[in-house]
Amino acid sequence: MADFLTVLTTTDTPEKAEALARGAVTARLAACAQISQPVTSVYRWQGEIETASEWQVLFKTTTARYAELEAHLREAHDYETPEIIATPVTQGSEGYLAWVVEETTIG
Amino acid sequence: MADFLTVLTTTDTPEKAEALARGAVTARLAACAQISQPVTSVYRWQGEIETASEWQVLFKTTTARYAELEAHLREAHDYETPEIIATPVTQGSEGYLAWVVEETTIG
Amino acid sequence: MADFLTVLTTTDTPEKAEALARGAVTARLAACAQISQPVTSVYRWQGEIETASEWQVLFKTTTARYAELEAHLREAHDYETPEIIATPVTQGSEGYLAWVVEETTIG
């Protein structure tokens, strides 16, 4: 399994997005996070296709920290079932990946 | 192979992006889709480096539904060779991934 | 290992983002690149959680070209340790992936 991941969640205000990003970086569950401009989400809700404005938050972390990051996001997020999905980083610049490890290591 | 995927395509108007997103979600080929703000695409066209405004559409689906989603997008898209690429989701919150399965299951 | 990758970097002005994109596509290190609208990056700097506006550049390339693309980006980027991370493309439309190979092949 890849040692590094990008982890994506979405929320419905930029303030919530920044709070999720700050919380995870402060707790060293992610090295950094990037908050997108508003995206248009398209999904089915009670049988109807709906659209809503959401903000994507893309975390960079290690596989070792994933379980705790997910638990943190589930706890901190105000959706009942927030989107939390991880994608493997299979290659990356050595210096950057070392920084990700350093930033997500406690102590 | 990962059971879940994000699938990315791009198109050149927000209306086309929403139509692609709605079509796939309506047909249960994807659980949801997120349409970005306009991105600047940089590419070579007839020997020259060109830029154009495009809208990214990011679908969340299962590997089982990928072939049909791709076929749908190739059919629905008005480019001759649209970008359709899939990235594995190797981890995710259980509740969310269960929702993706539920939303992409017919019947 | 996947034969195709998306490669992500970020920088702090749209002009630098376009220069990185143009440079890689001109050198056939990537078939194309997409520059996002400004994202808010959240990270720790000298013990403090900071935010900054950055632009994401998402390259599409082959695994075969990755090492040279990374070297090019490290050289061209003005950060000391730029984010350069690669995510595997495990499936994609045949025509598009053939185009990516064609565009990243020299001669």
Tab-separated table of C-alpha atoms in Angstrom:
chain	number	residue	atom	x	y	z
A	1	MET	CA	0.000	0.000	0.000
A	2	ALA	CA	1.178	3.527	-0.749
A	3	ASP	CA	2.750	5.206	2.286
A	4	PHE	CA	1.257	8.546	1.437
A	5	LEU	CA	-2.293	9.600	0.690
A	6	THR	CA	-4.373	12.513	-0.363
A	7	VAL	CA	-7.630	12.545	1.581
A	8	LEU	CA	-10.677	14.422	0.333
A	9	THR	CA	-13.673	15.675	2.244
A	10	THR	CA	-16.272	18.309	1.399
A	11	THR	CA	-18.381	20.667	3.471
A	12	ASP	CA	-20.915	23.419	2.861
A	13	THR	CA	-19.198	26.612	4.031
A	14	PRO	CA	-15.643	27.916	3.615
A	15	GLU	CA	-15.467	28.533	7.363
A	16	LYS	CA	-16.216	24.880	8.110
A	17	ALA	CA	-13.690	23.867	5.472
A	18	GLU	CA	-10.979	25.976	7.119
A	19	ALA	CA	-11.870	24.644	10.564
A	20	LEU	CA	-11.541	21.046	9.307
A	21	ALA	CA	-8.213	21.889	7.663
A	22	ARG	CA	-6.814	23.735	10.693
A	23	GLY	CA	-7.963	21.013	13.091
A	24	ALA	CA	-6.233	18.223	11.204
A	25	VAL	CA	-2.986	20.152	10.629
A	26	THR	CA	-2.889	21.344	14.256
A	27	ALA	CA	-3.304	17.740	15.456
A	28	ARG	CA	-0.578	16.618	13.004
A	29	LEU	CA	-3.049	14.303	11.298
A	30	ALA	CA	-2.154	15.917	7.979
A	31	ALA	CA	0.858	17.933	6.864
A	32	CYS	CA	-1.289	20.416	5.000
A	33	ALA	CA	-4.665	20.865	3.415
A	34	GLN	CA	-5.958	22.792	0.425
A	35	ILE	CA	-9.431	24.268	0.349
A	36	SER	CA	-10.959	24.688	-3.105
A	37	GLN	CA	-13.176	27.414	-4.400
A	38	PRO	CA	-16.864	26.389	-4.187
A	39	VAL	CA	-17.713	23.356	-6.305
A	40	THR	CA	-21.182	22.350	-7.487
A	41	SER	CA	-22.049	18.981	-6.035
A	42	VAL	CA	-24.619	16.884	-7.886
A	43	TYR	CA	-26.256	13.993	-5.996
A	44	ARG	CA	-29.561	12.196	-5.360
A	45	TRP	CA	-31.506	13.179	-2.262
A	46	GLN	CA	-34.853	11.549	-1.443
A	47	GLY	CA	-35.245	10.425	-5.041
A	48	GLU	CA	-34.448	13.799	-6.639
A	49	ILE	CA	-31.213	14.947	-8.284
A	50	GLU	CA	-30.024	17.941	-6.285
A	51	THR	CA	-27.159	20.395	-6.567
A	52	ALA	CA	-25.409	22.259	-3.767
A	53	SER	CA	-22.348	24.438	-3.306
A	54	GLU	CA	-19.608	22.738	-1.343
A	55	TRP	CA	-15.934	23.303	-0.564
A	56	GLN	CA	-13.419	20.485	-1.080
A	57	VAL	CA	-10.660	20.035	1.482
A	58	LEU	CA	-7.694	17.996	0.221
A	59	PHE	CA	-5.371	16.722	2.964
A	60	LYS	CA	-1.841	15.304	2.407
A	61	THR	CA	-0.871	12.720	4.944
A	62	THR	CA	0.729	9.324	5.538
A	63	THR	CA	-1.079	6.008	5.458
A	64	ALA	CA	0.004	5.549	9.080
A	65	ARG	CA	-2.064	8.598	10.120
A	66	TYR	CA	-5.119	7.841	7.983
A	67	ALA	CA	-7.295	6.037	10.569
A	68	GLU	CA	-6.888	8.873	13.079
A	69	LEU	CA	-7.480	11.538	10.429
A	70	GLU	CA	-10.699	9.817	9.363
A	71	ALA	CA	-11.893	9.480	12.972
A	72	HIS	CA	-11.070	13.159	13.567
A	73	LEU	CA	-12.974	14.246	10.451
A	74	ARG	CA	-16.015	12.127	11.289
A	75	GLU	CA	-16.042	13.691	14.744
A	76	ALA	CA	-15.424	17.280	13.619
A	77	HIS	CA	-17.694	17.229	10.543
A	78	ASP	CA	-21.321	18.219	10.955
A	79	TYR	CA	-22.637	15.943	8.223
A	80	GLU	CA	-23.982	12.602	9.339
A	81	THR	CA	-22.080	10.783	6.570
A	82	PRO	CA	-19.357	13.084	5.256
A	83	GLU	CA	-17.353	12.200	2.198
A	84	ILE	CA	-13.936	10.999	3.382
A	85	ILE	CA	-11.945	9.199	0.685
A	86	ALA	CA	-8.239	8.490	0.351
A	87	THR	CA	-6.207	8.217	-2.849
A	88	PRO	CA	-2.680	6.771	-2.912
A	89	VAL	CA	0.369	8.892	-3.659
A	90	THR	CA	2.625	6.409	-5.417
A	91	GLN	CA	5.496	8.775	-6.225
A	92	GLY	CA	6.609	12.189	-5.037
A	93	SER	CA	9.585	14.417	-4.532
A	94	GLU	CA	11.730	13.084	-1.725
A	95	GLY	CA	12.024	16.386	0.113
A	96	TYR	CA	8.291	17.009	0.075
A	97	LEU	CA	7.376	13.530	1.254
A	98	ALA	CA	9.962	13.777	4.048
A	99	TRP	CA	8.275	17.027	5.083
A	100	VAL	CA	4.881	15.251	5.146
A	101	VAL	CA	6.333	12.600	7.482
A	102	GLU	CA	7.942	15.248	9.695
A	103	GLU	CA	4.739	17.296	9.925
A	104	THR	CA	2.577	14.294	10.808
A	105	THR	CA	4.922	12.926	13.443
A	106	ILE	CA	4.136	13.827	17.053
A	107	GLY	CA	6.929	14.610	19.516
B	1	MET	CA	-7.871	-3.340	-7.608
B	2	ALA	CA	-9.563	-0.680	-5.507
B	3	ASP	CA	-13.335	-1.125	-5.315
B	4	PHE	CA	-13.971	2.567	-5.470
B	5	LEU	CA	-12.805	5.212	-7.899
B	6	THR	CA	-12.859	8.887	-8.552
B	7	VAL	CA	-13.326	9.536	-12.254
B	8	LEU	CA	-12.349	12.855	-13.828
B	9	THR	CA	-13.530	14.410	-17.043
B	10	THR	CA	-13.432	17.994	-18.283
B	11	THR	CA	-15.604	20.018	-20.623
B	12	ASP	CA	-15.766	23.584	-21.891
B	13	THR	CA	-18.944	25.033	-20.370
B	14	PRO	CA	-20.479	24.774	-16.920
B	15	GLU	CA	-23.791	23.760	-18.484
B	16	LYS	CA	-22.181	20.783	-20.230
B	17	ALA	CA	-20.415	19.902	-16.986
B	18	GLU	CA	-23.703	19.863	-15.086
B	19	ALA	CA	-25.391	17.812	-17.802
B	20	LEU	CA	-22.595	15.212	-17.643
B	21	ALA	CA	-22.850	15.126	-13.857
B	22	ARG	CA	-26.656	14.889	-13.787
B	23	GLY	CA	-26.714	12.223	-16.489
B	24	ALA	CA	-24.304	9.918	-14.660
B	25	VAL	CA	-25.952	10.360	-11.242
B	26	THR	CA	-29.451	9.907	-12.709
B	27	ALA	CA	-28.327	6.654	-14.378
B	28	ARG	CA	-26.686	5.531	-11.095
B	29	LEU	CA	-23.334	5.320	-12.815
B	30	ALA	CA	-21.897	7.552	-10.094
B	31	ALA	CA	-23.100	8.360	-6.578
B	32	CYS	CA	-22.263	12.034	-6.969
B	33	ALA	CA	-20.148	14.419	-8.961
B	34	GLN	CA	-18.428	17.699	-8.185
B	35	ILE	CA	-18.025	20.410	-10.783
B	36	SER	CA	-15.064	22.719	-10.289
B	37	GLN	CA	-14.759	26.404	-10.953
B	38	PRO	CA	-13.173	27.031	-14.398
B	39	VAL	CA	-9.640	25.712	-14.677
B	40	THR	CA	-7.033	26.792	-17.240
B	41	SER	CA	-6.073	23.829	-19.376
B	42	VAL	CA	-2.673	23.909	-21.058
B	43	TYR	CA	-2.071	21.493	-23.961
B	44	ARG	CA	-0.515	21.166	-27.438
B	45	TRP	CA	-2.820	21.610	-30.410
B	46	GLN	CA	-1.489	21.350	-33.970
B	47	GLY	CA	2.039	21.971	-32.756
B	48	GLU	CA	1.221	25.032	-30.622
B	49	ILE	CA	0.831	25.247	-26.833
B	50	GLU	CA	-2.725	26.443	-26.211
B	51	THR	CA	-4.751	27.353	-23.137
B	52	ALA	CA	-8.504	27.074	-22.663
B	53	SER	CA	-11.027	27.395	-19.865
B	54	GLU	CA	-12.545	24.094	-18.854
B	55	TRP	CA	-14.664	22.704	-16.024
B	56	GLN	CA	-13.587	19.535	-14.211
B	57	VAL	CA	-16.247	17.013	-13.242
B	58	LEU	CA	-15.150	14.568	-10.531
B	59	PHE	CA	-17.367	11.500	-10.170
B	60	LYS	CA	-17.326	9.050	-7.205
B	61	THR	CA	-18.237	5.545	-8.160
B	62	THR	CA	-17.421	1.856	-7.791
B	63	THR	CA	-14.999	-0.076	-9.959
B	64	ALA	CA	-17.946	-2.286	-10.926
B	65	ARG	CA	-19.701	0.672	-12.561
B	66	TYR	CA	-16.634	2.162	-14.247
B	67	ALA	CA	-16.979	0.609	-17.726
B	68	GLU	CA	-20.567	1.792	-18.051
B	69	LEU	CA	-19.730	5.259	-16.695
B	70	GLU	CA	-16.929	5.604	-19.236
B	71	ALA	CA	-19.172	4.445	-22.087
B	72	HIS	CA	-21.872	6.894	-20.951
B	73	LEU	CA	-19.393	9.788	-20.803
B	74	ARG	CA	-17.919	8.993	-24.227
B	75	GLU	CA	-21.448	8.968	-25.622
B	76	ALA	CA	-22.667	12.093	-23.808
B	77	HIS	CA	-19.509	14.184	-24.231
B	78	ASP	CA	-19.173	16.375	-27.292
B	79	TYR	CA	-15.385	16.116	-27.537
B	80	GLU	CA	-14.022	13.507	-29.904
B	81	THR	CA	-11.519	12.276	-27.301
B	82	PRO	CA	-12.636	13.509	-23.885
B	83	GLU	CA	-10.441	13.130	-20.846
B	84	ILE	CA	-11.840	10.239	-18.787
B	85	ILE	CA	-9.419	8.959	-16.138
B	86	ALA	CA	-10.003	6.940	-12.986
B	87	THR	CA	-8.018	7.083	-9.744
B	88	PRO	CA	-8.351	4.441	-7.026
B	89	VAL	CA	-9.895	5.180	-3.651
B	90	THR	CA	-7.936	2.867	-1.383
B	91	GLN	CA	-9.497	3.908	1.924
B	92	GLY	CA	-12.615	5.789	2.973
B	93	SER	CA	-15.172	6.166	5.700
B	94	GLU	CA	-17.333	3.098	5.851
B	95	GLY	CA	-20.635	4.972	5.876
B	96	TYR	CA	-19.725	7.077	2.861
B	97	LEU	CA	-18.486	4.142	0.797
B	98	ALA	CA	-21.643	2.186	1.667
B	99	TRP	CA	-23.645	5.180	0.383
B	100	VAL	CA	-21.640	5.121	-2.882
B	101	VAL	CA	-22.512	1.442	-3.351
B	102	GLU	CA	-26.160	2.074	-2.537
B	103	GLU	CA	-26.403	5.020	-4.943
B	104	THR	CA	-24.791	3.131	-7.821
B	105	THR	CA	-26.890	0.008	-7.409
B	106	ILE	CA	-29.936	-0.303	-9.662
B	107	GLY	CA	-33.161	-1.796	-8.321
C	1	MET	CA	2.395	0.144	-11.174
C	2	ALA	CA	-0.101	2.232	-13.078
C	3	ASP	CA	1.218	3.370	-16.461
C	4	PHE	CA	-0.411	6.730	-16.163
C	5	LEU	CA	-0.319	9.348	-13.434
C	6	THR	CA	-1.758	12.634	-12.418
C	7	VAL	CA	0.947	14.790	-10.842
C	8	LEU	CA	0.092	17.703	-8.567
C	9	THR	CA	2.160	20.728	-7.654
C	10	THR	CA	1.180	24.097	-6.240
C	11	THR	CA	2.632	27.585	-6.514
C	12	ASP	CA	1.785	31.077	-5.299
C	13	THR	CA	0.867	33.015	-8.443
C	14	PRO	CA	-1.189	32.112	-11.515
C	15	GLU	CA	1.657	33.281	-13.732
C	16	LYS	CA	4.083	30.839	-12.111
C	17	ALA	CA	1.440	28.113	-12.396
C	18	GLU	CA	1.058	28.737	-16.123
C	19	ALA	CA	4.814	28.811	-16.616
C	20	LEU	CA	5.169	25.438	-14.868
C	21	ALA	CA	2.332	24.017	-16.976
C	22	ARG	CA	3.665	25.398	-20.273
C	23	GLY	CA	7.198	24.279	-19.510
C	24	ALA	CA	6.214	20.662	-18.864
C	25	VAL	CA	3.864	20.400	-21.851
C	26	THR	CA	6.409	22.074	-24.174
C	27	ALA	CA	9.056	19.572	-23.064
C	28	ARG	CA	6.567	16.701	-23.539
C	29	LEU	CA	6.910	15.773	-19.877
C	30	ALA	CA	3.134	15.947	-19.565
C	31	ALA	CA	0.352	15.759	-22.139
C	32	CYS	CA	-1.572	18.567	-20.509
C	33	ALA	CA	-1.990	20.400	-17.254
C	34	GLN	CA	-4.907	22.072	-15.517
C	35	ILE	CA	-4.459	25.136	-13.336
C	36	SER	CA	-7.056	25.588	-10.610
C	37	GLN	CA	-8.579	28.742	-9.288
C	38	PRO	CA	-6.758	29.913	-6.108
C	39	VAL	CA	-6.990	27.450	-3.247
C	40	THR	CA	-6.424	28.225	0.434
C	41	SER	CA	-3.498	26.208	1.693
C	42	VAL	CA	-3.339	25.486	5.426
C	43	TYR	CA	0.024	24.363	6.875
C	44	ARG	CA	2.391	24.772	9.833
C	45	TRP	CA	5.241	27.257	9.464
C	46	GLN	CA	7.706	27.865	12.294
C	47	GLY	CA	5.261	26.426	14.792
C	48	GLU	CA	2.238	28.443	13.664
C	49	ILE	CA	-0.704	27.336	11.495
C	50	GLU	CA	-0.651	29.563	8.440
C	51	THR	CA	-2.864	29.996	5.393
C	52	ALA	CA	-1.862	31.173	1.933
C	53	SER	CA	-3.402	31.421	-1.521
C	54	GLU	CA	-1.915	28.957	-3.982
C	55	TRP	CA	-2.702	27.620	-7.436
C	56	GLN	CA	-2.774	23.863	-8.074
C	57	VAL	CA	-1.317	22.543	-11.314
C	58	LEU	CA	-2.491	19.026	-12.212
C	59	PHE	CA	-0.398	17.301	-14.897
C	60	LYS	CA	-1.424	14.148	-16.824
C	61	THR	CA	1.495	12.014	-17.828
C	62	THR	CA	2.908	8.494	-18.070
C	63	THR	CA	4.837	6.714	-15.349
C	64	ALA	CA	7.731	6.506	-17.813
C	65	ARG	CA	8.007	10.314	-17.883
C	66	TYR	CA	7.530	10.893	-14.158
C	67	ALA	CA	11.169	11.094	-13.037
C	68	GLU	CA	11.972	13.715	-15.684
C	69	LEU	CA	8.803	15.673	-14.938
C	70	GLU	CA	9.689	15.768	-11.232
C	71	ALA	CA	13.258	16.861	-11.961
C	72	HIS	CA	11.948	19.563	-14.307
C	73	LEU	CA	9.478	20.846	-11.705
C	74	ARG	CA	12.072	20.899	-8.922
C	75	GLU	CA	14.338	22.896	-11.215
C	76	ALA	CA	11.672	25.277	-12.517
C	77	HIS	CA	9.829	25.823	-9.214
C	78	ASP	CA	10.954	28.646	-6.980
C	79	TYR	CA	10.041	26.944	-3.720
C	80	GLU	CA	12.836	25.138	-1.927
C	81	THR	CA	10.637	22.062	-1.337
C	82	PRO	CA	7.670	22.234	-3.714
C	83	GLU	CA	4.801	19.819	-3.432
C	84	ILE	CA	5.181	17.256	-6.220
C	85	ILE	CA	3.004	14.162	-5.751
C	86	ALA	CA	1.809	11.538	-8.198
C	87	THR	CA	-1.442	9.590	-8.101
C	88	PRO	CA	-2.036	6.502	-10.261
C	89	VAL	CA	-4.562	6.461	-13.081
C	90	THR	CA	-5.744	2.864	-13.024
C	91	GLN	CA	-8.376	3.108	-15.768
C	92	GLY	CA	-9.157	5.564	-18.534
C	93	SER	CA	-10.663	5.904	-21.971
C	94	GLU	CA	-8.431	4.236	-24.508
C	95	GLY	CA	-8.380	7.167	-26.905
C	96	TYR	CA	-7.426	9.667	-24.230
C	97	LEU	CA	-4.662	7.532	-22.758
C	98	ALA	CA	-3.261	6.920	-26.266
C	99	TRP	CA	-3.205	10.712	-26.696
C	100	VAL	CA	-1.284	11.074	-23.406
C	101	VAL	CA	1.335	8.589	-24.664
C	102	GLU	CA	1.559	10.351	-28.017
C	103	GLU	CA	1.948	13.793	-26.430
C	104	THR	CA	4.670	12.664	-24.034
C	105	THR	CA	6.703	10.822	-26.657
C	106	ILE	CA	9.630	12.719	-28.163
C	107	GLY	CA	10.451	12.329	-31.861
